[in-house]
Tab-separated table of C-alpha atoms in Angstrom:
chain	number	residue	atom	x	y	z
A	1	MET	CA	103.976	78.391	116.618
A	2	LYS	CA	105.334	81.497	114.906
A	3	HIS	CA	103.623	82.475	111.711
A	4	LYS	CA	105.332	83.117	108.394
A	5	ILE	CA	102.941	85.003	106.145
A	6	ILE	CA	103.175	85.331	102.374
A	7	THR	CA	101.272	88.089	100.587
A	8	PHE	CA	100.935	88.115	96.803
A	9	GLY	CA	99.921	90.915	94.473
A	10	GLU	CA	101.034	93.819	92.330
A	11	LEU	CA	103.204	96.568	93.790
A	12	MET	CA	102.257	99.739	91.933
A	13	LEU	CA	103.455	103.289	91.568
A	14	ARG	CA	100.769	105.740	92.701
A	15	LEU	CA	100.938	109.268	91.291
A	16	SER	CA	98.793	111.934	92.977
A	17	PRO	CA	98.571	115.659	92.166
A	18	ASP	CA	100.056	117.855	94.884
A	19	ASN	CA	97.877	120.053	97.111
A	20	ASN	CA	94.661	118.128	96.314
A	21	GLU	CA	94.644	119.516	92.793
A	22	ARG	CA	92.704	117.908	89.966
A	23	PHE	CA	94.475	116.125	87.126
A	24	THR	CA	93.729	119.050	84.833
A	25	GLN	CA	95.390	121.455	87.281
A	26	ALA	CA	98.444	119.416	88.224
A	27	HIS	CA	102.029	120.296	87.335
A	28	SER	CA	103.673	117.969	89.876
A	29	TYR	CA	102.754	114.594	91.370
A	30	GLU	CA	103.537	112.796	94.634
A	31	ALA	CA	104.978	109.321	93.988
A	32	VAL	CA	104.207	106.478	96.413
A	33	TYR	CA	104.595	102.702	96.022
A	34	GLY	CA	101.776	100.542	97.301
A	35	GLY	CA	99.046	98.010	96.742
A	36	GLY	CA	96.555	96.149	98.901
A	37	GLU	CA	98.738	93.107	99.549
A	38	ALA	CA	101.908	95.185	99.958
A	39	ASN	CA	100.142	97.430	102.463
A	40	THR	CA	99.049	94.341	104.382
A	41	ALA	CA	102.636	93.092	104.444
A	42	VAL	CA	103.933	96.432	105.752
A	43	SER	CA	101.265	96.506	108.467
A	44	LEU	CA	102.192	92.989	109.586
A	45	ALA	CA	105.901	93.837	109.605
A	46	ASN	CA	105.136	96.830	111.836
A	47	PHE	CA	103.643	94.358	114.315
A	48	ASN	CA	106.870	92.336	114.151
A	49	VAL	CA	105.267	89.527	112.149
A	50	ASN	CA	107.486	87.514	109.814
A	51	VAL	CA	106.082	88.387	106.392
A	52	SER	CA	107.336	88.218	102.803
A	53	TYR	CA	105.834	89.790	99.721
A	54	VAL	CA	105.692	88.123	96.313
A	55	THR	CA	105.342	90.026	93.060
A	56	LYS	CA	107.159	90.676	89.779
A	57	LEU	CA	108.917	93.966	89.065
A	58	PRO	CA	111.224	95.294	86.326
A	59	GLU	CA	114.967	95.213	86.917
A	60	HIS	CA	115.370	98.944	86.279
A	61	THR	CA	115.761	101.651	88.931
A	62	ILE	CA	112.042	102.269	89.388
A	63	GLY	CA	111.535	98.572	90.036
A	64	GLN	CA	114.362	98.626	92.589
A	65	SER	CA	112.867	101.696	94.264
A	66	ALA	CA	109.623	99.741	94.674
A	67	VAL	CA	111.518	96.861	96.278
A	68	ASN	CA	113.304	99.277	98.605
A	69	SER	CA	109.969	100.762	99.692
A	70	LEU	CA	109.123	97.375	101.230
A	71	ARG	CA	112.567	96.512	102.562
A	72	GLN	CA	112.699	99.660	104.690
A	73	TYR	CA	109.793	98.325	106.763
A	74	GLY	CA	111.272	94.872	107.260
A	75	VAL	CA	109.133	93.064	104.682
A	76	GLY	CA	110.864	90.060	103.147
A	77	VAL	CA	111.598	90.618	99.455
A	78	GLU	CA	113.564	87.435	98.750
A	79	HIS	CA	110.819	85.965	96.548
A	80	ILE	CA	110.210	89.024	94.370
A	81	VAL	CA	110.781	88.106	90.725
A	82	ARG	CA	112.579	90.606	88.484
A	83	GLY	CA	111.803	91.044	84.818
A	84	GLY	CA	109.487	92.768	82.375
A	85	GLU	CA	109.627	96.399	81.310
A	86	GLN	CA	106.939	98.313	83.157
A	87	ILE	CA	105.703	98.784	86.703
A	88	GLY	CA	101.949	99.106	87.179
A	89	ILE	CA	100.878	102.723	87.644
A	90	TYR	CA	97.715	104.367	88.839
A	91	PHE	CA	96.823	108.032	89.045
A	92	LEU	CA	94.880	109.117	92.125
A	93	GLU	CA	92.933	112.342	92.370
A	94	LYS	CA	92.320	112.518	96.113
A	95	LYS	CA	88.897	113.026	97.625
A	96	THR	CA	88.386	116.455	99.096
A	97	SER	CA	85.252	118.208	100.367
A	98	GLN	CA	82.361	117.091	98.128
A	99	ARG	CA	84.643	115.858	95.352
A	100	PRO	CA	84.973	112.065	95.173
A	101	THR	CA	88.194	110.123	94.609
A	102	ASN	CA	89.095	109.595	90.953
A	103	VAL	CA	91.413	106.757	89.899
A	104	ILE	CA	92.898	106.046	86.473
A	105	TYR	CA	94.780	102.741	86.035
A	106	ASN	CA	97.713	102.036	83.731
A	107	ARG	CA	98.668	98.453	84.506
A	108	LYS	CA	97.711	96.191	81.572
A	109	GLY	CA	101.277	95.828	80.271
A	110	SER	CA	103.025	95.666	83.627
A	111	ALA	CA	105.614	93.056	84.566
A	112	PHE	CA	103.159	91.533	87.025
A	113	ALA	CA	100.203	91.443	84.635
A	114	LEU	CA	102.357	89.683	82.018
A	115	ALA	CA	104.026	87.256	84.435
A	116	ASN	CA	104.201	83.566	83.541
A	117	VAL	CA	103.366	80.512	85.620
A	118	ASP	CA	107.040	79.504	85.675
A	119	ASP	CA	108.084	82.833	87.238
A	120	PHE	CA	107.026	81.760	90.739
A	121	ASP	CA	108.476	78.747	92.558
A	122	TRP	CA	105.651	78.118	95.018
A	123	ASP	CA	107.353	75.136	96.625
A	124	SER	CA	110.221	77.420	97.618
A	125	ILE	CA	107.967	80.357	98.501
A	126	PHE	CA	105.758	78.239	100.774
A	127	ALA	CA	108.599	76.185	102.301
A	128	ASP	CA	108.172	77.646	105.802
A	129	ALA	CA	104.905	79.561	105.361
A	130	THR	CA	101.818	79.201	107.546
A	131	TRP	CA	99.534	81.767	105.868
A	132	PHE	CA	98.931	82.972	102.308
A	133	HIS	CA	97.087	86.214	101.513
A	134	PHE	CA	96.065	87.797	98.202
A	135	SER	CA	93.231	89.921	96.822
A	136	GLY	CA	90.737	89.610	94.001
A	137	ILE	CA	92.541	92.136	91.842
A	138	THR	CA	95.671	89.972	91.992
A	139	ALA	CA	93.923	87.721	89.452
A	140	ILE	CA	92.545	90.264	86.961
A	141	SER	CA	94.557	89.108	83.931
A	142	ASP	CA	94.040	85.611	82.505
A	143	ASN	CA	97.574	84.463	83.270
A	144	MET	CA	97.486	85.934	86.794
A	145	ALA	CA	94.201	84.140	87.437
A	146	GLN	CA	95.947	80.907	86.463
A	147	ILE	CA	98.970	81.716	88.647
A	148	THR	CA	96.829	82.663	91.660
A	149	LEU	CA	94.784	79.486	91.350
A	150	LEU	CA	97.984	77.416	91.219
A	151	ALA	CA	99.339	79.242	94.277
A	152	CYS	CA	96.153	78.457	96.196
A	153	LYS	CA	96.347	74.786	95.245
A	154	LYS	CA	99.994	74.609	96.340
A	155	ALA	CA	99.191	76.340	99.633
A	156	LYS	CA	96.244	74.022	100.269
A	157	GLU	CA	98.457	70.967	99.679
A	158	ARG	CA	100.734	72.208	102.465
A	159	GLY	CA	97.898	72.941	104.877
A	160	ILE	CA	98.568	76.688	104.747
A	161	THR	CA	95.730	79.007	105.762
A	162	ILE	CA	94.540	81.019	102.748
A	163	SER	CA	92.861	84.423	102.992
A	164	CYS	CA	91.481	86.619	100.229
A	165	ASP	CA	90.318	90.227	100.212
A	166	LEU	CA	87.872	90.299	97.282
A	167	ASN	CA	88.608	94.009	96.713
A	168	TYR	CA	86.404	94.304	93.612
A	169	ARG	CA	87.273	97.138	91.215
A	170	SER	CA	84.729	97.694	88.431
A	171	LYS	CA	87.267	99.737	86.425
A	172	LEU	CA	89.526	96.702	86.169
A	173	TRP	CA	87.131	93.892	85.245
A	174	SER	CA	83.464	93.125	84.732
A	175	SER	CA	81.220	91.425	87.273
A	176	GLU	CA	80.893	88.463	84.927
A	177	LYS	CA	84.656	87.982	84.590
A	178	ALA	CA	85.252	88.506	88.312
A	179	ASN	CA	82.547	85.985	89.164
A	180	LYS	CA	83.989	83.359	86.830
A	181	VAL	CA	87.539	83.745	88.137
A	182	MET	CA	86.862	84.213	91.840
A	183	SER	CA	84.227	81.471	92.059
A	184	GLU	CA	86.961	78.985	91.136
A	185	ILE	CA	89.717	80.499	93.274
A	186	CYS	CA	87.522	80.927	96.359
A	187	LYS	CA	87.037	77.154	96.563
A	188	TYR	CA	90.482	77.083	98.167
A	189	VAL	CA	90.054	80.125	100.426
A	190	ASP	CA	89.647	79.663	104.190
A	191	ILE	CA	88.950	83.310	105.060
A	192	CYS	CA	87.225	85.629	102.593
A	193	ILE	CA	87.161	89.358	103.343
A	194	ALA	CA	84.500	91.426	101.588
A	195	ASN	CA	82.199	94.405	101.880
A	196	GLU	CA	78.765	94.796	100.302
A	197	ASP	CA	80.201	96.224	97.064
A	198	ASP	CA	82.391	93.135	96.694
A	199	ALA	CA	79.453	90.797	97.338
A	200	VAL	CA	77.321	92.553	94.732
A	201	GLY	CA	80.069	93.129	92.164
A	202	ILE	CA	81.495	89.613	92.197
A	203	PHE	CA	78.748	87.285	93.408
A	204	GLY	CA	75.611	89.332	92.733
A	205	LEU	CA	74.576	89.255	96.391
A	206	ASP	CA	72.712	92.270	97.729
A	207	ALA	CA	73.280	92.271	101.483
A	208	SER	CA	71.145	95.344	102.120
A	209	ASN	CA	67.633	94.689	103.398
A	210	SER	CA	68.048	90.934	103.103
A	211	ASP	CA	68.718	87.816	105.149
A	212	LYS	CA	72.504	87.835	105.704
A	213	GLU	CA	72.533	84.186	106.824
A	214	LYS	CA	70.733	83.232	103.605
A	215	ASN	CA	73.181	85.261	101.516
A	216	SER	CA	76.081	83.565	103.290
A	217	TYR	CA	74.606	80.213	102.327
A	218	ILE	CA	74.115	81.343	98.710
A	219	ALA	CA	77.732	82.541	98.556
A	220	GLU	CA	78.956	79.152	99.731
A	221	GLU	CA	76.854	77.463	97.073
A	222	LEU	CA	78.170	79.778	94.345
A	223	ILE	CA	81.781	78.797	94.968
A	224	LYS	CA	81.263	75.061	95.420
């Protein structure tokens, strides 16, 4: 059986100072479109997997440029919704030598963050799908949490495998909010991808110096 994979998330514009400069030094920025779920879709397309990406982007030229950045790799863009005024942006000061990465987000008023439940026709999107993938930061706004939960329910009704990369970002939401949202959504997830920071940030599980089998059991109990 050939897989048809759907990934769902926000496609963002990343702006990085040239030549590893700091924000305070920069006079020009490199522009790249990306996001965890979009990157996953591109990787799958490079392995000749049938994959489509779902998001919402403005109808203006920047939005179209973002769509084109996926199309060039063979990612399906037929379910991308157009509307809204702003694309999500984040500024990335790249790690170099002893200097850590620094990220500043500007995404609260983006087309994706302000999307409505009616924007996405999940029956059509999942018509021939076998796998659905998203990340924790897909659901950071209240309406996107509602939309992601609905998508998971629709996928589960169709027997579609659901995977989630928790991908916790403390700059985007609190542990308490992430726990509340993801505990409900993860009830529908078949495969959950996480590192120790995700486990601590979202579920309060400290995997270091502890019984990993016990923590796995606790995690299952938390999302029941």
